[in-house]
């Protein structure tokens, strides 16, 4: 039932018809992922909703759902967090749906090959990605920069703002920054006015420092002039990483990362916990099959029961109790004087009692206690 509700929620977000080909495809995908992965069909349907809310159409949902599930299994973060990061990077770098799996693998490899954790990487890429795209820097190169900064203990938003400052300053240097780069003999654009590769510029800056035998104080002054005081530390780390080949190695590893997330999941699931999760997924699939087979009959039964309840609520209270169109009479009262509102019997001192509400008086004499009389033949309360 949960799978059905989530599928309906996804349909509402997308604004497509219940029996449309799009919804049939999404239901089929959720069931297949539940049958063939450690995630359940319910998990898959939940991921589809998240991706739809992030702006994904049906094609994007089909591309991103299995990636989101694998990422969540690999990094143990929620589907919401993984879907948001995945779709955010897809949008920032303007990549097509067929690149979504690669994006997920790059993100997984960044966390696996560097000191970046999920939160730090997510924050850093959120700041750096838009500027990187405008500067012609790929997602792999951006991830390499973020990873190198995390290795140097410049993490999270600091890594993001540092990367962004380096990219923006080298993309369009002005004023004193342009003069400083000219003094170092470093060009940031080619003869056609296009920005040269960032890693190449950083390597040439480091080479110029060494060639001119600049001291640490002089180097620091150049760095502050070119990148600004706040970003100078990040720029120094990236310059060293570029000159040693670290950025190139990370970039190459990220470009060749296809399938790495699935490998990580297989390794992490190769234990009793993973076996149990697969069992849970299979068990839920059986329940879903049974529910699908009986859904029509169950809906009809539920609707019929609802109609009966609604009809019963419209009856008088005593009709709801007796099911017939009359009121019970008190055996001690005549019909003329009794208001016919005798309550349910109670047990008192071994006898069953009921209370009669008369029009101003209690009939039949006897020793009554607060209007209670015994219901047994020949007995009254003493």
Coordinates of N, CA and C in Angstrom, one line a residue, residues 2-130:
X2 N 2.0 1.2 0.7 CA 2.9 2.4 0.8 C 3.4 2.7 -0.6
X3 N 3.8 1.6 -1.4 CA 4.3 1.8 -2.7 C 3.2 2.5 -3.6
X4 N 2.0 2.0 -3.5 CA 0.9 2.6 -4.3 C 0.7 4.1 -3.9
X5 N 0.8 4.4 -2.7 CA 0.6 5.8 -2.3 C 1.8 6.7 -2.8
X6 N 3.0 6.2 -2.7 CA 4.2 7.0 -3.2 C 4.1 7.1 -4.7
X7 N 3.6 6.1 -5.4 CA 3.5 6.2 -6.9 C 2.4 7.3 -7.2
X8 N 1.4 7.4 -6.4 CA 0.3 8.4 -6.6 C 0.9 9.8 -6.3
X9 N 1.7 9.9 -5.3 CA 2.3 11.2 -5.0 C 3.2 11.7 -6.1
X10 N 4.0 10.7 -6.7 CA 4.9 11.1 -7.8 C 4.0 11.5 -9.0
X11 N 2.9 10.9 -9.2 CA 2.0 11.3 -10.3 C 1.5 12.7 -10.1
X12 N 1.2 13.0 -8.9 CA 0.7 14.4 -8.6 C 1.8 15.4 -8.8
X13 N 3.0 15.1 -8.5 CA 4.1 16.1 -8.7 C 4.3 16.3 -10.2
X14 N 4.3 15.2 -10.9 CA 4.6 15.3 -12.4 C 3.4 15.9 -13.1
X15 N 2.2 15.7 -12.6 CA 1.0 16.2 -13.3 C 0.6 15.3 -14.5
X16 N 0.8 14.0 -14.4 CA 0.5 13.1 -15.5 C -0.7 12.2 -15.1
X17 N -1.4 11.6 -16.1 CA -2.6 10.8 -15.8 C -2.2 9.5 -15.1
X18 N -3.1 9.0 -14.4 CA -2.9 7.7 -13.6 C -2.5 6.6 -14.5
X19 N -3.2 6.4 -15.6 CA -3.0 5.3 -16.5 C -2.0 5.7 -17.7
X20 N -1.2 6.7 -17.5 CA -0.4 7.1 -18.6 C 0.8 6.2 -18.8
X21 N 1.4 6.3 -19.9 CA 2.6 5.4 -20.2 C 3.8 5.8 -19.3
X22 N 3.8 7.1 -18.9 CA 4.9 7.6 -18.0 C 4.8 6.9 -16.7
X23 N 3.6 6.9 -16.1 CA 3.4 6.3 -14.8 C 3.7 4.8 -14.8
X24 N 3.2 4.2 -15.9 CA 3.5 2.7 -16.1 C 5.0 2.4 -16.1
X25 N 5.7 3.3 -16.7 CA 7.2 3.1 -16.8 C 7.8 3.3 -15.4
X26 N 7.4 4.3 -14.7 CA 7.9 4.5 -13.3 C 7.6 3.4 -12.4
X27 N 6.3 2.9 -12.4 CA 5.9 1.8 -11.6 C 6.8 0.6 -11.9
X28 N 7.0 0.3 -13.2 CA 7.8 -0.8 -13.6 C 9.2 -0.7 -13.1
X29 N 9.8 0.5 -13.2 CA 11.2 0.7 -12.7 C 11.3 0.5 -11.2
X30 N 10.3 1.0 -10.4 CA 10.4 0.8 -9.0 C 10.3 -0.7 -8.6
X31 N 9.5 -1.4 -9.3 CA 9.4 -2.9 -9.0 C 10.7 -3.6 -9.4
X32 N 11.2 -3.2 -10.6 CA 12.5 -3.9 -11.0 C 13.6 -3.6 -10.1
X33 N 13.7 -2.3 -9.6 CA 14.8 -2.0 -8.7 C 14.6 -2.8 -7.4
X34 N 13.4 -2.9 -6.9 CA 13.1 -3.7 -5.7 C 13.4 -5.1 -5.9
X35 N 13.3 -5.7 -7.1 CA 13.6 -7.1 -7.3 C 15.0 -7.4 -7.5
X36 N 15.8 -6.4 -8.0 CA 17.2 -6.7 -8.5 C 18.2 -6.0 -7.7
X37 N 17.9 -5.2 -6.7 CA 18.9 -4.5 -5.9 C 18.6 -4.7 -4.4
X38 N 19.5 -4.2 -3.6 CA 19.3 -4.3 -2.1 C 18.2 -3.3 -1.6
X39 N 17.9 -2.3 -2.5 CA 16.8 -1.4 -2.1 C 15.5 -2.0 -2.4
X40 N 14.4 -1.5 -1.7 CA 13.1 -2.1 -2.0 C 12.4 -1.2 -3.0
X41 N 11.3 -1.7 -3.5 CA 10.4 -1.0 -4.5 C 9.9 0.3 -3.8
X42 N 9.6 0.2 -2.5 CA 9.2 1.4 -1.8 C 10.3 2.5 -1.7
X43 N 11.5 2.0 -1.5 CA 12.6 3.0 -1.5 C 12.7 3.7 -2.9
X44 N 12.6 2.9 -4.0 CA 12.7 3.4 -5.3 C 11.6 4.4 -5.6
X45 N 10.4 4.1 -5.2 CA 9.3 5.1 -5.4 C 9.5 6.3 -4.6
X46 N 10.1 6.2 -3.4 CA 10.4 7.4 -2.6 C 11.5 8.3 -3.3
X47 N 12.5 7.6 -3.9 CA 13.5 8.4 -4.7 C 12.9 9.1 -5.9
X48 N 12.0 8.4 -6.5 CA 11.3 9.0 -7.7 C 10.6 10.3 -7.3
X49 N 9.9 10.3 -6.2 CA 9.2 11.5 -5.7 C 10.2 12.7 -5.5
X50 N 11.3 12.3 -4.8 CA 12.3 13.4 -4.5 C 12.9 14.0 -5.8
X51 N 13.2 13.1 -6.8 CA 13.8 13.6 -8.0 C 12.8 14.5 -8.8
X52 N 11.5 14.0 -8.7 CA 10.5 14.8 -9.4 C 10.3 16.2 -8.8
X53 N 10.4 16.2 -7.4 CA 10.3 17.5 -6.7 C 11.5 18.4 -7.0
X54 N 12.6 17.8 -7.3 CA 13.8 18.6 -7.7 C 13.8 19.1 -9.1
X55 N 12.7 18.8 -9.8 CA 12.5 19.4 -11.1 C 12.8 18.4 -12.3
X56 N 13.0 17.1 -11.9 CA 13.2 16.1 -12.9 C 12.0 15.7 -13.6
X57 N 12.1 15.5 -15.0 CA 10.9 14.9 -15.7 C 11.0 13.4 -15.7
X58 N 10.1 12.7 -16.4 CA 10.1 11.3 -16.3 C 11.4 10.7 -16.8
X59 N 12.0 11.2 -17.8 CA 13.3 10.7 -18.3 C 14.4 10.9 -17.2
X60 N 14.4 12.1 -16.6 CA 15.4 12.3 -15.6 C 15.2 11.4 -14.4
X61 N 13.9 11.2 -14.0 CA 13.7 10.3 -12.9 C 14.2 8.9 -13.2
X62 N 13.9 8.4 -14.4 CA 14.4 7.0 -14.7 C 15.9 6.9 -14.7
X63 N 16.5 8.0 -15.1 CA 18.0 8.0 -15.1 C 18.6 8.1 -13.7
X64 N 18.0 9.0 -12.9 CA 18.6 9.3 -11.6 C 18.2 8.4 -10.4
X65 N 17.0 7.7 -10.5 CA 16.6 6.9 -9.4 C 17.6 5.8 -9.0
X66 N 18.0 4.9 -10.0 CA 19.0 3.9 -9.6 C 20.3 4.5 -9.0
X67 N 20.7 5.6 -9.6 CA 21.9 6.2 -9.1 C 21.7 6.7 -7.7
X68 N 20.6 7.4 -7.4 CA 20.3 7.9 -6.1 C 20.3 6.7 -5.0
X69 N 19.7 5.6 -5.4 CA 19.6 4.5 -4.5 C 21.0 3.9 -4.2
X70 N 21.8 3.8 -5.2 CA 23.1 3.2 -5.0 C 24.0 4.2 -4.2
X71 N 23.9 5.5 -4.5 CA 24.6 6.4 -3.7 C 24.2 6.4 -2.2
X72 N 22.9 6.3 -1.9 CA 22.5 6.2 -0.6 C 23.0 4.9 0.1
X73 N 23.0 3.8 -0.6 CA 23.5 2.6 0.0 C 25.0 2.7 0.2
X74 N 25.7 3.4 -0.6 CA 27.2 3.5 -0.5 C 27.7 4.5 0.5
X75 N 27.0 5.6 0.6 CA 27.5 6.6 1.6 C 26.6 6.7 2.9
X76 N 25.5 5.9 2.9 CA 24.7 5.9 4.1 C 24.0 7.2 4.5
X77 N 23.8 8.0 3.5 CA 23.1 9.3 3.7 C 21.7 9.1 3.1
X78 N 20.8 10.0 3.4 CA 19.4 9.8 2.9 C 19.3 10.0 1.4
X79 N 18.2 9.4 0.9 CA 17.9 9.6 -0.5 C 17.7 11.1 -0.8
X80 N 17.0 11.8 0.1 CA 16.8 13.2 -0.2 C 18.1 14.0 -0.4
X81 N 19.1 13.7 0.5 CA 20.4 14.4 0.4 C 21.1 14.0 -0.9
X82 N 21.1 12.7 -1.2 CA 21.8 12.3 -2.4 C 21.1 12.8 -3.7
X83 N 19.8 12.7 -3.7 CA 19.0 13.2 -4.9 C 19.3 14.7 -5.1
X84 N 19.3 15.5 -4.0 CA 19.5 16.9 -4.1 C 20.9 17.2 -4.7
X85 N 21.9 16.5 -4.2 CA 23.3 16.7 -4.6 C 23.4 16.3 -6.1
X86 N 22.9 15.2 -6.4 CA 23.0 14.6 -7.8 C 22.3 15.6 -8.8
X87 N 21.1 15.9 -8.5 CA 20.4 16.8 -9.4 C 20.9 18.2 -9.5
X88 N 21.5 18.7 -8.3 CA 22.1 20.0 -8.3 C 23.3 20.0 -9.2
X89 N 24.2 19.0 -9.2 CA 25.4 18.9 -10.0 C 25.0 18.8 -11.5
X90 N 24.0 18.0 -11.8 CA 23.5 17.9 -13.1 C 23.1 19.2 -13.7
X91 N 22.4 20.0 -12.9 CA 21.9 21.3 -13.3 C 23.0 22.3 -13.4
X92 N 23.9 22.3 -12.5 CA 25.0 23.3 -12.4 C 26.0 23.1 -13.6
X93 N 26.3 21.9 -14.0 CA 27.2 21.6 -15.1 C 26.4 21.4 -16.4
X94 N 25.1 21.5 -16.4 CA 24.3 21.4 -17.6 C 24.5 20.1 -18.3
X95 N 24.5 19.0 -17.6 CA 24.7 17.7 -18.2 C 23.4 17.0 -18.5
X96 N 23.5 16.1 -19.5 CA 22.3 15.4 -19.9 C 22.0 14.2 -19.0
X97 N 20.8 13.6 -19.3 CA 20.4 12.5 -18.4 C 21.3 11.3 -18.5
X98 N 21.9 11.1 -19.7 CA 22.8 9.9 -19.8 C 24.1 10.1 -19.1
X99 N 24.3 11.2 -18.5 CA 25.5 11.5 -17.7 C 25.3 11.4 -16.2
X100 N 24.0 11.1 -15.8 CA 23.7 11.1 -14.4 C 24.5 10.1 -13.6
X101 N 24.5 8.9 -14.2 CA 25.3 7.8 -13.5 C 26.7 8.2 -13.3
X102 N 27.3 8.8 -14.3 CA 28.7 9.2 -14.2 C 28.9 10.3 -13.1
X103 N 27.9 11.2 -13.0 CA 28.0 12.2 -11.9 C 28.0 11.5 -10.6
X104 N 27.1 10.5 -10.4 CA 27.1 9.8 -9.1 C 28.4 9.1 -8.8
X105 N 29.0 8.5 -9.9 CA 30.3 7.9 -9.7 C 31.4 8.8 -9.3
X106 N 31.4 10.0 -9.9 CA 32.4 11.0 -9.6 C 32.3 11.5 -8.1
X107 N 31.0 11.7 -7.7 CA 30.8 12.1 -6.3 C 31.2 11.0 -5.3
X108 N 30.9 9.7 -5.7 CA 31.3 8.6 -4.8 C 32.8 8.5 -4.7
X109 N 33.5 8.7 -5.9 CA 34.9 8.5 -5.9 C 35.6 9.7 -5.2
X110 N 35.0 10.9 -5.2 CA 35.6 12.0 -4.5 C 35.7 11.7 -3.0
X111 N 34.6 11.1 -2.5 CA 34.6 10.7 -1.0 C 35.5 9.6 -0.7
X112 N 35.7 8.7 -1.7 CA 36.5 7.5 -1.5 C 38.0 7.8 -1.7
X113 N 38.4 8.7 -2.5 CA 39.8 9.0 -2.8 C 40.4 10.2 -2.1
X114 N 39.5 11.0 -1.5 CA 40.1 12.1 -0.7 C 39.4 12.2 0.7
X115 N 39.8 13.2 1.4 CA 39.3 13.3 2.8 C 37.9 14.0 2.8
X116 N 37.4 14.3 1.7 CA 36.1 14.9 1.7 C 35.0 14.0 2.1
X117 N 34.1 14.4 3.0 CA 33.0 13.6 3.4 C 31.7 14.2 2.7
X118 N 30.6 13.6 2.9 CA 29.4 14.0 2.1 C 29.1 15.5 2.4
X119 N 29.0 15.9 3.6 CA 28.6 17.3 3.9 C 29.6 18.3 3.3
X120 N 30.9 18.0 3.6 CA 31.9 18.9 3.1 C 31.9 19.0 1.6
X121 N 31.9 17.9 0.9 CA 31.8 17.9 -0.6 C 30.6 18.6 -1.1
X122 N 29.5 18.3 -0.5 CA 28.2 18.9 -1.0 C 28.3 20.4 -0.8
X123 N 28.7 20.9 0.3 CA 28.8 22.4 0.5 C 29.8 23.0 -0.4
X124 N 30.9 22.4 -0.6 CA 32.0 22.9 -1.5 C 31.5 23.0 -2.9
X125 N 30.9 21.9 -3.4 CA 30.5 21.9 -4.8 C 29.3 22.9 -5.0
X126 N 28.5 23.1 -4.0 CA 27.4 24.0 -4.2 C 27.9 25.4 -4.5
X127 N 29.0 25.8 -3.8 CA 29.6 27.1 -4.1 C 30.4 27.1 -5.4
X128 N 31.1 26.1 -5.7 CA 32.1 26.1 -6.8 C 31.5 25.8 -8.1
X129 N 30.5 24.9 -8.2 CA 30.0 24.4 -9.4 C 29.6 25.4 -10.4
X130 N 28.7 26.4 -10.1 CA 28.3 27.4 -11.1 C 29.4 28.2 -11.7

